[in-house]
Amino acid sequence: MPSQKQLKWSQLKVGLTVLVASITLAVLIFLMSGTGGLFTPKIVVKSYFDNAGGLREGAPVRLAGVDIGNVKRIRVVSDPSKRLTPVEVIMRVSTRYGFGLRKDSVTSLETAGVLGETYIDIESGQAKGLPAQDGDILATRDHPDIQDVVRASQSTLQNLDSLLKRVDRIIAFVESGKGSVGKLIYDPTLYNELSDTVNEFQDLMNKVGNGEGTIGKLISNDELYRKANSIVDKIDGLVADLNNGKGTAGKLLKDPALYNNANETVANVKKLTEDINAGKGALGKMAKDEEFAAKLQNTLNNLSALTTRLEAGEGTAGKIFRDPSLYNNADQMLIETRELVKAIRENPKKYLTIRFRVF
């Protein structure tokens, strides 16, 4: 039978073993939590949300997908300034990741999968502020939760269901052979007409391949090729003649005399315009002499007045132009003259009798 001393030592060893195992288990739990360990310094930051969205105390706080802390407390505050975001979330995070946690970092509620736990995600991709300190309040970014998504998708699902019902009715209508599409699919007339069209097209292609018809001759007859080749040869010869300066067109392209003459003509025209602008010569004086221009204007005015008087029938010339009696008299005189000449030709003795008298 073991002594009392041996029993106490055995109980002491069991207690020590349990204590060491408990301490080891606690250390492993803290190490596995990824928050930096038991003795890592931590800071407390806050964020305010309009709805907790299933977030629980102890939920992980993640920075770029890495656990840096846990949710310490969740409560609803009565601060009037937080009326739209009354849910206060207090987070305890490790200072080990202080280089990535900024004062202008943004927090949001995220869900691990569709039905996973809700956690705090900190986004610092656009943050440029100072590192976060103990007691800082981080801004929040709203994300629709699964319920909002479900509610928003209900109308979409209803519209999709209505659309599917319409499509089903259209398909049933088409399967019944009604409408244009139904007739196109189920009416054998279309197939027969299409088959006839294909046969006619095949017959046409056979005729073209055999050289029948205009298109067949164009494809199968070598005469068209020979004529085209001859035309190309003629065009090539014409281009060669042009390059060699032959013919009128060739001289126009190659003869430098044409260029010289054209250049001289342009120079002469330029010299003429310069002389005119300088007031030289008759044209220059006509263009630059104001006195001549005044005289010319006066002459034109006189001519305009004269033509106006002529049209009005004033004066002798006006009566000649406007009085019809002059025309009538002249016409009558010509008629009488013509009759006189005719009478003289018919009986010249009557009008051309010569009498001699001897004294």
mmCIF file of C-alpha atoms in Angstrom:
data_model
loop_
_atom_site.group_PDB
_atom_site.id
_atom_site.type_symbol
_atom_site.label_atom_id
_atom_site.label_comp_id
_atom_site.label_asym_id
_atom_site.label_seq_id
_atom_site.Cartn_x
_atom_site.Cartn_y
_atom_site.Cartn_z
ATOM 1 C CA MET A 1 0.000 0.000 0.000
ATOM 2 C CA PRO A 2 1.548 3.339 -1.090
ATOM 3 C CA SER A 3 2.349 5.791 1.575
ATOM 4 C CA GLN A 4 0.716 9.159 2.015
ATOM 5 C CA LYS A 5 3.862 10.898 0.847
ATOM 6 C CA GLN A 6 3.864 8.972 -2.409
ATOM 7 C CA LEU A 7 0.194 9.832 -3.012
ATOM 8 C CA LYS A 8 0.799 13.567 -2.521
ATOM 9 C CA TRP A 9 3.742 13.475 -4.930
ATOM 10 C CA SER A 10 1.661 11.662 -7.534
ATOM 11 C CA GLN A 11 -1.162 14.184 -7.207
ATOM 12 C CA LEU A 12 1.365 17.023 -7.442
ATOM 13 C CA LYS A 13 2.804 15.590 -10.657
ATOM 14 C CA VAL A 14 -0.670 15.278 -12.159
ATOM 15 C CA GLY A 15 -1.485 18.869 -11.217
ATOM 16 C CA LEU A 16 1.793 20.146 -12.650
ATOM 17 C CA THR A 17 1.179 18.194 -15.864
ATOM 18 C CA VAL A 18 -2.327 19.642 -16.236
ATOM 19 C CA LEU A 19 -1.021 23.155 -15.528
ATOM 20 C CA VAL A 20 1.771 22.865 -18.079
ATOM 21 C CA ALA A 21 -0.637 21.439 -20.641
ATOM 22 C CA SER A 22 -3.089 24.291 -20.060
ATOM 23 C CA ILE A 23 -0.385 26.914 -20.415
ATOM 24 C CA THR A 24 0.906 25.234 -23.574
ATOM 25 C CA LEU A 25 -2.621 25.071 -25.011
ATOM 26 C CA ALA A 26 -3.230 28.765 -24.280
ATOM 27 C CA VAL A 27 0.055 29.749 -25.903
ATOM 28 C CA LEU A 28 -0.789 27.646 -28.985
ATOM 29 C CA ILE A 29 -4.233 29.231 -29.215
ATOM 30 C CA PHE A 30 -2.761 32.736 -29.130
ATOM 31 C CA LEU A 31 -0.120 31.788 -31.667
ATOM 32 C CA MET A 32 -2.694 30.203 -33.987
ATOM 33 C CA SER A 33 -5.006 33.216 -33.758
ATOM 34 C CA GLY A 34 -2.517 35.184 -35.878
ATOM 35 C CA THR A 35 -2.899 38.336 -33.789
ATOM 36 C CA GLY A 36 0.769 38.540 -32.975
ATOM 37 C CA GLY A 37 0.931 36.536 -29.777
ATOM 38 C CA LEU A 38 0.166 37.174 -26.155
ATOM 39 C CA PHE A 39 2.878 39.683 -25.482
ATOM 40 C CA THR A 40 2.583 41.685 -28.720
ATOM 41 C CA PRO A 41 1.545 45.348 -28.112
ATOM 42 C CA LYS A 42 -1.954 46.183 -29.293
ATOM 43 C CA ILE A 43 -3.967 49.319 -29.914
ATOM 44 C CA VAL A 44 -7.709 49.907 -29.853
ATOM 45 C CA VAL A 45 -9.464 51.522 -32.837
ATOM 46 C CA LYS A 46 -13.151 52.149 -33.521
ATOM 47 C CA SER A 47 -15.536 52.217 -36.441
ATOM 48 C CA TYR A 48 -19.231 53.069 -36.690
ATOM 49 C CA PHE A 49 -21.671 51.138 -38.897
ATOM 50 C CA ASP A 50 -25.359 51.508 -39.637
ATOM 51 C CA ASN A 51 -25.896 47.776 -39.015
ATOM 52 C CA ALA A 52 -23.782 45.115 -37.355
ATOM 53 C CA GLY A 53 -24.806 42.607 -40.033
ATOM 54 C CA GLY A 54 -24.288 39.514 -37.844
ATOM 55 C CA LEU A 55 -20.866 40.620 -36.510
ATOM 56 C CA ARG A 56 -19.982 39.070 -33.130
ATOM 57 C CA GLU A 57 -17.502 39.907 -30.439
ATOM 58 C CA GLY A 58 -14.250 38.066 -31.018
ATOM 59 C CA ALA A 59 -14.679 38.092 -34.813
ATOM 60 C CA PRO A 60 -11.413 38.524 -36.687
ATOM 61 C CA VAL A 61 -10.131 41.847 -37.943
ATOM 62 C CA ARG A 62 -8.201 41.452 -41.195
ATOM 63 C CA LEU A 63 -5.856 43.695 -43.120
ATOM 64 C CA ALA A 64 -5.432 42.620 -46.752
ATOM 65 C CA GLY A 65 -6.754 39.172 -45.772
ATOM 66 C CA VAL A 66 -4.374 38.747 -42.804
ATOM 67 C CA ASP A 67 -5.729 38.529 -39.251
ATOM 68 C CA ILE A 68 -4.323 41.432 -37.204
ATOM 69 C CA GLY A 69 -6.774 41.503 -34.306
ATOM 70 C CA ASN A 70 -10.252 40.798 -33.019
ATOM 71 C CA VAL A 71 -13.505 42.611 -32.317
ATOM 72 C CA LYS A 72 -13.457 43.590 -28.645
ATOM 73 C CA ARG A 73 -16.936 45.059 -28.236
ATOM 74 C CA ILE A 74 -20.079 45.825 -30.203
ATOM 75 C CA ARG A 75 -22.672 48.244 -28.900
ATOM 76 C CA VAL A 76 -25.301 50.759 -29.985
ATOM 77 C CA VAL A 77 -24.521 54.326 -28.925
ATOM 78 C CA SER A 78 -27.020 57.116 -28.303
ATOM 79 C CA ASP A 79 -24.844 59.910 -29.687
ATOM 80 C CA PRO A 80 -27.038 62.188 -31.865
ATOM 81 C CA SER A 81 -24.133 62.718 -34.249
ATOM 82 C CA LYS A 82 -24.105 58.943 -34.874
ATOM 83 C CA ARG A 83 -27.810 58.684 -35.654
ATOM 84 C CA LEU A 84 -27.159 57.171 -39.095
ATOM 85 C CA THR A 85 -24.310 54.919 -37.884
ATOM 86 C CA PRO A 86 -25.205 53.999 -34.302
ATOM 87 C CA VAL A 87 -23.323 50.657 -34.111
ATOM 88 C CA GLU A 88 -19.929 51.145 -32.480
ATOM 89 C CA VAL A 89 -17.380 48.417 -33.127
ATOM 90 C CA ILE A 90 -14.273 48.477 -30.942
ATOM 91 C CA MET A 91 -11.324 46.526 -32.368
ATOM 92 C CA ARG A 92 -8.090 45.481 -30.766
ATOM 93 C CA VAL A 93 -5.347 45.157 -33.371
ATOM 94 C CA SER A 94 -1.653 44.395 -33.207
ATOM 95 C CA THR A 95 0.905 47.169 -33.678
ATOM 96 C CA ARG A 96 2.991 44.691 -35.615
ATOM 97 C CA TYR A 97 1.038 45.727 -38.733
ATOM 98 C CA GLY A 98 1.088 49.443 -37.971
ATOM 99 C CA PHE A 99 2.871 50.196 -41.254
ATOM 100 C CA GLY A 100 -0.247 49.083 -43.138
ATOM 101 C CA LEU A 101 -2.856 50.502 -40.760
ATOM 102 C CA ARG A 102 -3.376 54.232 -41.388
ATOM 103 C CA LYS A 103 -5.591 56.887 -39.932
ATOM 104 C CA ASP A 104 -7.452 57.145 -43.267
ATOM 105 C CA SER A 105 -7.826 53.368 -43.703
ATOM 106 C CA VAL A 106 -11.388 52.216 -44.458
ATOM 107 C CA THR A 107 -13.210 49.382 -42.689
ATOM 108 C CA SER A 108 -16.088 47.322 -43.995
ATOM 109 C CA LEU A 109 -18.158 44.309 -42.996
ATOM 110 C CA GLU A 110 -17.347 41.256 -45.077
ATOM 111 C CA THR A 111 -18.612 37.686 -45.051
ATOM 112 C CA ALA A 112 -16.420 34.629 -45.470
ATOM 113 C CA GLY A 113 -18.291 32.972 -48.325
ATOM 114 C CA VAL A 114 -22.049 33.085 -48.719
ATOM 115 C CA LEU A 115 -22.942 31.668 -45.295
ATOM 116 C CA GLY A 116 -19.627 32.208 -43.465
ATOM 117 C CA GLU A 117 -18.947 34.375 -40.444
ATOM 118 C CA THR A 118 -18.887 38.148 -40.643
ATOM 119 C CA TYR A 119 -15.561 39.876 -40.006
ATOM 120 C CA ILE A 120 -13.989 43.338 -40.234
ATOM 121 C CA ASP A 121 -11.896 44.025 -43.321
ATOM 122 C CA ILE A 122 -9.522 47.004 -43.345
ATOM 123 C CA GLU A 123 -8.625 48.509 -46.722
ATOM 124 C CA SER A 124 -5.445 50.644 -46.855
ATOM 125 C CA GLY A 125 -4.736 50.588 -50.586
ATOM 126 C CA GLN A 126 -5.615 54.294 -51.025
ATOM 127 C CA ALA A 127 -4.584 55.369 -47.511
ATOM 128 C CA LYS A 128 -1.781 57.953 -47.317
ATOM 129 C CA GLY A 129 -2.159 59.228 -43.751
ATOM 130 C CA LEU A 130 -0.103 58.644 -40.628
ATOM 131 C CA PRO A 131 -0.069 55.265 -38.868
ATOM 132 C CA ALA A 132 -3.155 54.662 -36.734
ATOM 133 C CA GLN A 133 -2.872 55.346 -32.987
ATOM 134 C CA ASP A 134 -4.744 54.017 -29.994
ATOM 135 C CA GLY A 135 -8.292 55.390 -29.921
ATOM 136 C CA ASP A 136 -8.458 56.438 -33.601
ATOM 137 C CA ILE A 137 -11.773 56.212 -35.441
ATOM 138 C CA LEU A 138 -11.528 54.599 -38.864
ATOM 139 C CA ALA A 139 -13.943 55.483 -41.647
ATOM 140 C CA THR A 140 -16.369 52.850 -42.899
ATOM 141 C CA ARG A 141 -17.479 51.727 -46.327
ATOM 142 C CA ASP A 142 -20.947 50.307 -46.828
ATOM 143 C CA HIS A 143 -21.295 46.902 -48.425
ATOM 144 C CA PRO A 144 -24.661 45.296 -49.100
ATOM 145 C CA ASP A 145 -25.189 42.220 -46.986
ATOM 146 C CA ILE A 146 -26.707 38.989 -48.240
ATOM 147 C CA GLN A 147 -30.207 40.115 -47.287
ATOM 148 C CA ASP A 148 -29.877 43.321 -49.322
ATOM 149 C CA VAL A 149 -28.587 41.289 -52.231
ATOM 150 C CA VAL A 150 -31.503 38.872 -51.950
ATOM 151 C CA ARG A 151 -34.018 41.718 -51.750
ATOM 152 C CA ALA A 152 -32.438 43.485 -54.716
ATOM 153 C CA SER A 153 -32.378 40.298 -56.724
ATOM 154 C CA GLN A 154 -36.054 39.518 -56.116
ATOM 155 C CA SER A 155 -37.199 42.073 -58.704
ATOM 156 C CA THR A 156 -34.598 40.782 -61.136
ATOM 157 C CA LEU A 157 -35.786 37.227 -60.594
ATOM 158 C CA GLN A 158 -39.391 38.313 -61.113
ATOM 159 C CA ASN A 159 -38.499 40.065 -64.355
ATOM 160 C CA LEU A 160 -36.498 37.035 -65.451
ATOM 161 C CA ASP A 161 -39.432 34.751 -64.642
ATOM 162 C CA SER A 162 -41.764 36.985 -66.660
ATOM 163 C CA LEU A 163 -39.288 36.987 -69.533
ATOM 164 C CA LEU A 164 -38.995 33.201 -69.451
ATOM 165 C CA LYS A 165 -42.773 32.884 -69.533
ATOM 166 C CA ARG A 166 -42.921 35.148 -72.601
ATOM 167 C CA VAL A 167 -40.179 33.175 -74.299
ATOM 168 C CA ASP A 168 -42.040 29.963 -73.506
ATOM 169 C CA ARG A 169 -45.224 31.368 -75.071
ATOM 170 C CA ILE A 170 -43.309 32.484 -78.152
ATOM 171 C CA ILE A 171 -41.691 29.063 -78.519
ATOM 172 C CA ALA A 172 -45.088 27.369 -78.163
ATOM 173 C CA PHE A 173 -46.506 29.748 -80.776
ATOM 174 C CA VAL A 174 -43.625 28.979 -83.138
ATOM 175 C CA GLU A 175 -43.918 25.213 -82.566
ATOM 176 C CA SER A 176 -47.560 25.401 -83.539
ATOM 177 C CA GLY A 177 -46.497 26.708 -86.971
ATOM 178 C CA LYS A 178 -48.122 30.091 -86.513
ATOM 179 C CA GLY A 179 -46.595 33.402 -87.454
ATOM 180 C CA SER A 180 -43.764 34.110 -89.892
ATOM 181 C CA VAL A 181 -41.112 32.288 -87.852
ATOM 182 C CA GLY A 182 -43.361 29.267 -87.352
ATOM 183 C CA LYS A 183 -44.061 29.059 -91.056
ATOM 184 C CA LEU A 184 -40.361 29.410 -91.854
ATOM 185 C CA ILE A 185 -39.571 26.457 -89.584
ATOM 186 C CA TYR A 186 -42.537 24.120 -90.109
ATOM 187 C CA ASP A 187 -43.999 25.034 -93.514
ATOM 188 C CA PRO A 188 -42.530 22.639 -96.168
ATOM 189 C CA THR A 189 -43.205 25.220 -98.872
ATOM 190 C CA LEU A 190 -40.156 27.196 -97.809
ATOM 191 C CA TYR A 191 -37.972 24.108 -97.997
ATOM 192 C CA ASN A 192 -39.308 23.243 -101.442
ATOM 193 C CA GLU A 193 -38.768 26.754 -102.737
ATOM 194 C CA LEU A 194 -35.282 26.825 -101.241
ATOM 195 C CA SER A 195 -34.524 23.455 -102.810
ATOM 196 C CA ASP A 196 -35.757 24.700 -106.198
ATOM 197 C CA THR A 197 -33.641 27.837 -105.819
ATOM 198 C CA VAL A 198 -30.556 25.762 -105.023
ATOM 199 C CA ASN A 199 -31.228 23.529 -108.031
ATOM 200 C CA GLU A 200 -31.635 26.536 -110.313
ATOM 201 C CA PHE A 201 -28.457 28.064 -108.958
ATOM 202 C CA GLN A 202 -26.617 24.780 -109.487
ATOM 203 C CA ASP A 203 -27.908 24.618 -113.069
ATOM 204 C CA LEU A 204 -26.785 28.208 -113.602
ATOM 205 C CA MET A 205 -23.323 27.408 -112.278
ATOM 206 C CA ASN A 206 -23.117 24.375 -114.575
ATOM 207 C CA LYS A 207 -23.983 26.558 -117.582
ATOM 208 C CA VAL A 208 -21.393 29.128 -116.527
ATOM 209 C CA GLY A 209 -18.830 26.356 -116.137
ATOM 210 C CA ASN A 210 -19.677 25.057 -119.631
ATOM 211 C CA GLY A 211 -19.182 28.521 -121.141
ATOM 212 C CA GLU A 212 -22.836 29.179 -121.868
ATOM 213 C CA GLY A 213 -24.308 32.652 -121.683
ATOM 214 C CA THR A 214 -22.533 36.002 -121.302
ATOM 215 C CA ILE A 215 -20.994 35.234 -117.902
ATOM 216 C CA GLY A 216 -19.897 31.802 -119.086
ATOM 217 C CA LYS A 217 -18.165 33.318 -122.105
ATOM 218 C CA LEU A 218 -16.489 35.900 -119.917
ATOM 219 C CA ILE A 219 -15.116 33.144 -117.693
ATOM 220 C CA SER A 220 -14.406 30.345 -120.174
ATOM 221 C CA ASN A 221 -13.603 32.130 -123.461
ATOM 222 C CA ASP A 222 -9.948 33.089 -123.951
ATOM 223 C CA GLU A 223 -10.884 35.861 -126.374
ATOM 224 C CA LEU A 224 -11.706 38.235 -123.516
ATOM 225 C CA TYR A 225 -8.315 37.536 -121.975
ATOM 226 C CA ARG A 226 -6.569 38.133 -125.293
ATOM 227 C CA LYS A 227 -8.404 41.420 -125.841
ATOM 228 C CA ALA A 228 -7.655 42.550 -122.299
ATOM 229 C CA ASN A 229 -4.021 41.549 -122.760
ATOM 230 C CA SER A 230 -3.904 43.476 -126.052
ATOM 231 C CA ILE A 231 -5.406 46.547 -124.408
ATOM 232 C CA VAL A 232 -2.871 46.332 -121.613
ATOM 233 C CA ASP A 233 -0.066 46.081 -124.184
ATOM 234 C CA LYS A 234 -1.393 49.153 -125.997
ATOM 235 C CA ILE A 235 -1.633 51.100 -122.761
ATOM 236 C CA ASP A 236 1.890 50.031 -121.884
ATOM 237 C CA GLY A 237 3.126 51.198 -125.308
ATOM 238 C CA LEU A 238 1.290 54.497 -124.895
ATOM 239 C CA VAL A 239 2.881 55.041 -121.499
ATOM 240 C CA ALA A 240 6.290 54.190 -122.986
ATOM 241 C CA ASP A 241 5.742 56.744 -125.770
ATOM 242 C CA LEU A 242 4.753 59.350 -123.208
ATOM 243 C CA ASN A 243 7.897 58.629 -121.214
ATOM 244 C CA ASN A 244 9.949 58.903 -124.425
ATOM 245 C CA GLY A 245 8.360 62.251 -125.298
ATOM 246 C CA LYS A 246 6.628 61.021 -128.436
ATOM 247 C CA GLY A 247 3.411 62.565 -129.740
ATOM 248 C CA THR A 248 1.650 65.689 -128.532
ATOM 249 C CA ALA A 249 1.045 64.389 -125.016
ATOM 250 C CA GLY A 250 4.643 63.167 -124.796
ATOM 251 C CA LYS A 251 5.952 66.578 -125.786
ATOM 252 C CA LEU A 252 3.661 68.194 -123.234
ATOM 253 C CA LEU A 253 5.217 65.967 -120.570
ATOM 254 C CA LYS A 254 8.858 65.848 -121.726
ATOM 255 C CA ASP A 255 9.563 68.880 -123.954
ATOM 256 C CA PRO A 256 11.223 71.608 -121.847
ATOM 257 C CA ALA A 257 10.206 74.220 -124.409
ATOM 258 C CA LEU A 258 6.619 73.973 -123.214
ATOM 259 C CA TYR A 259 7.731 74.651 -119.668
ATOM 260 C CA ASN A 260 9.898 77.561 -120.835
ATOM 261 C CA ASN A 261 7.060 79.033 -122.909
ATOM 262 C CA ALA A 262 4.628 78.627 -120.052
ATOM 263 C CA ASN A 263 7.152 80.186 -117.698
ATOM 264 C CA GLU A 264 7.692 83.093 -120.090
ATOM 265 C CA THR A 265 3.929 83.529 -120.498
ATOM 266 C CA VAL A 266 3.473 83.617 -116.739
ATOM 267 C CA ALA A 267 6.319 86.114 -116.467
ATOM 268 C CA ASN A 268 4.783 88.308 -119.171
ATOM 269 C CA VAL A 269 1.370 88.170 -117.515
ATOM 270 C CA LYS A 270 2.996 89.059 -114.214
ATOM 271 C CA LYS A 271 4.868 91.973 -115.864
ATOM 272 C CA LEU A 272 1.622 93.122 -117.524
ATOM 273 C CA THR A 273 -0.272 93.081 -114.249
ATOM 274 C CA GLU A 274 2.577 94.967 -112.561
ATOM 275 C CA ASP A 275 2.474 97.620 -115.306
ATOM 276 C CA ILE A 276 -1.287 97.872 -115.004
ATOM 277 C CA ASN A 277 -1.024 98.236 -111.235
ATOM 278 C CA ALA A 278 1.685 100.852 -111.752
ATOM 279 C CA GLY A 279 -0.590 102.795 -114.149
ATOM 280 C CA LYS A 280 1.594 102.256 -117.216
ATOM 281 C CA GLY A 281 0.222 102.005 -120.737
ATOM 282 C CA ALA A 282 -3.374 102.389 -121.904
ATOM 283 C CA LEU A 283 -4.683 99.620 -119.626
ATOM 284 C CA GLY A 284 -2.737 101.026 -116.693
ATOM 285 C CA LYS A 285 -4.169 104.488 -117.244
ATOM 286 C CA MET A 286 -7.647 103.031 -117.618
ATOM 287 C CA ALA A 287 -7.213 101.169 -114.320
ATOM 288 C CA LYS A 288 -5.447 103.963 -112.366
ATOM 289 C CA ASP A 289 -6.437 107.311 -113.935
ATOM 290 C CA GLU A 290 -9.354 108.730 -111.948
ATOM 291 C CA GLU A 291 -10.020 111.425 -114.557
ATOM 292 C CA PHE A 292 -10.379 108.797 -117.260
ATOM 293 C CA ALA A 293 -12.654 106.807 -114.998
ATOM 294 C CA ALA A 294 -14.785 109.919 -114.438
ATOM 295 C CA LYS A 295 -14.974 110.554 -118.191
ATOM 296 C CA LEU A 296 -15.863 106.934 -118.831
ATOM 297 C CA GLN A 297 -18.561 107.143 -116.184
ATOM 298 C CA ASN A 298 -19.897 110.362 -117.719
ATOM 299 C CA THR A 299 -19.932 108.744 -121.173
ATOM 300 C CA LEU A 300 -21.797 105.771 -119.833
ATOM 301 C CA ASN A 301 -24.305 108.091 -118.175
ATOM 302 C CA ASN A 302 -24.827 109.931 -121.470
ATOM 303 C CA LEU A 303 -25.264 106.649 -123.324
ATOM 304 C CA SER A 304 -27.789 105.553 -120.710
ATOM 305 C CA ALA A 305 -29.715 108.819 -121.104
ATOM 306 C CA LEU A 306 -29.558 108.526 -124.907
ATOM 307 C CA THR A 307 -30.872 104.983 -124.907
ATOM 308 C CA THR A 308 -33.609 106.075 -122.525
ATOM 309 C CA ARG A 309 -34.655 108.858 -124.959
ATOM 310 C CA LEU A 310 -34.443 106.458 -127.901
ATOM 311 C CA GLU A 311 -36.695 103.995 -126.139
ATOM 312 C CA ALA A 312 -39.077 106.857 -125.345
ATOM 313 C CA GLY A 313 -39.181 107.827 -129.045
ATOM 314 C CA GLU A 314 -37.769 111.322 -128.547
ATOM 315 C CA GLY A 315 -35.915 113.111 -131.379
ATOM 316 C CA THR A 316 -35.323 112.001 -134.947
ATOM 317 C CA ALA A 317 -33.439 108.837 -133.973
ATOM 318 C CA GLY A 318 -36.098 108.054 -131.401
ATOM 319 C CA LYS A 319 -38.826 108.351 -134.019
ATOM 320 C CA ILE A 320 -36.800 106.144 -136.378
ATOM 321 C CA PHE A 321 -36.707 103.468 -133.665
ATOM 322 C CA ARG A 322 -40.222 103.935 -132.271
ATOM 323 C CA ASP A 323 -42.470 105.497 -135.059
ATOM 324 C CA PRO A 324 -44.036 102.682 -137.184
ATOM 325 C CA SER A 325 -44.977 105.113 -139.977
ATOM 326 C CA LEU A 326 -41.344 105.302 -141.109
ATOM 327 C CA TYR A 327 -41.269 101.570 -141.531
ATOM 328 C CA ASN A 328 -44.592 101.607 -143.376
ATOM 329 C CA ASN A 329 -43.494 104.430 -145.740
ATOM 330 C CA ALA A 330 -40.175 102.747 -146.447
ATOM 331 C CA ASP A 331 -41.924 99.459 -147.065
ATOM 332 C CA GLN A 332 -44.449 101.201 -149.396
ATOM 333 C CA MET A 333 -41.633 102.934 -151.278
ATOM 334 C CA LEU A 334 -39.814 99.643 -151.800
ATOM 335 C CA ILE A 335 -43.009 98.051 -153.110
ATOM 336 C CA GLU A 336 -43.605 100.916 -155.572
ATOM 337 C CA THR A 337 -39.958 100.859 -156.677
ATOM 338 C CA ARG A 338 -40.160 97.133 -157.303
ATOM 339 C CA GLU A 339 -43.368 97.612 -159.368
ATOM 340 C CA LEU A 340 -41.732 100.429 -161.376
ATOM 341 C CA VAL A 341 -38.716 98.290 -162.183
ATOM 342 C CA LYS A 342 -40.991 95.473 -163.241
ATOM 343 C CA ALA A 343 -43.039 97.792 -165.551
ATOM 344 C CA ILE A 344 -39.848 99.155 -167.166
ATOM 345 C CA ARG A 345 -38.647 95.641 -167.886
ATOM 346 C CA GLU A 346 -41.996 94.717 -169.433
ATOM 347 C CA ASN A 347 -42.346 97.857 -171.627
ATOM 348 C CA PRO A 348 -39.092 99.789 -171.719
ATOM 349 C CA LYS A 349 -40.215 101.898 -174.742
ATOM 350 C CA LYS A 350 -42.936 103.449 -172.704
ATOM 351 C CA TYR A 351 -40.541 104.862 -170.189
ATOM 352 C CA LEU A 352 -37.293 105.155 -172.180
ATOM 353 C CA THR A 353 -38.524 107.063 -175.337
ATOM 354 C CA ILE A 354 -35.870 109.471 -176.632
ATOM 355 C CA ARG A 355 -37.074 112.424 -178.732
ATOM 356 C CA PHE A 356 -34.802 114.576 -180.854
ATOM 357 C CA ARG A 357 -35.855 118.031 -182.156
ATOM 358 C CA VAL A 358 -34.081 119.902 -184.925
ATOM 359 C CA PHE A 359 -34.407 123.540 -184.915
#
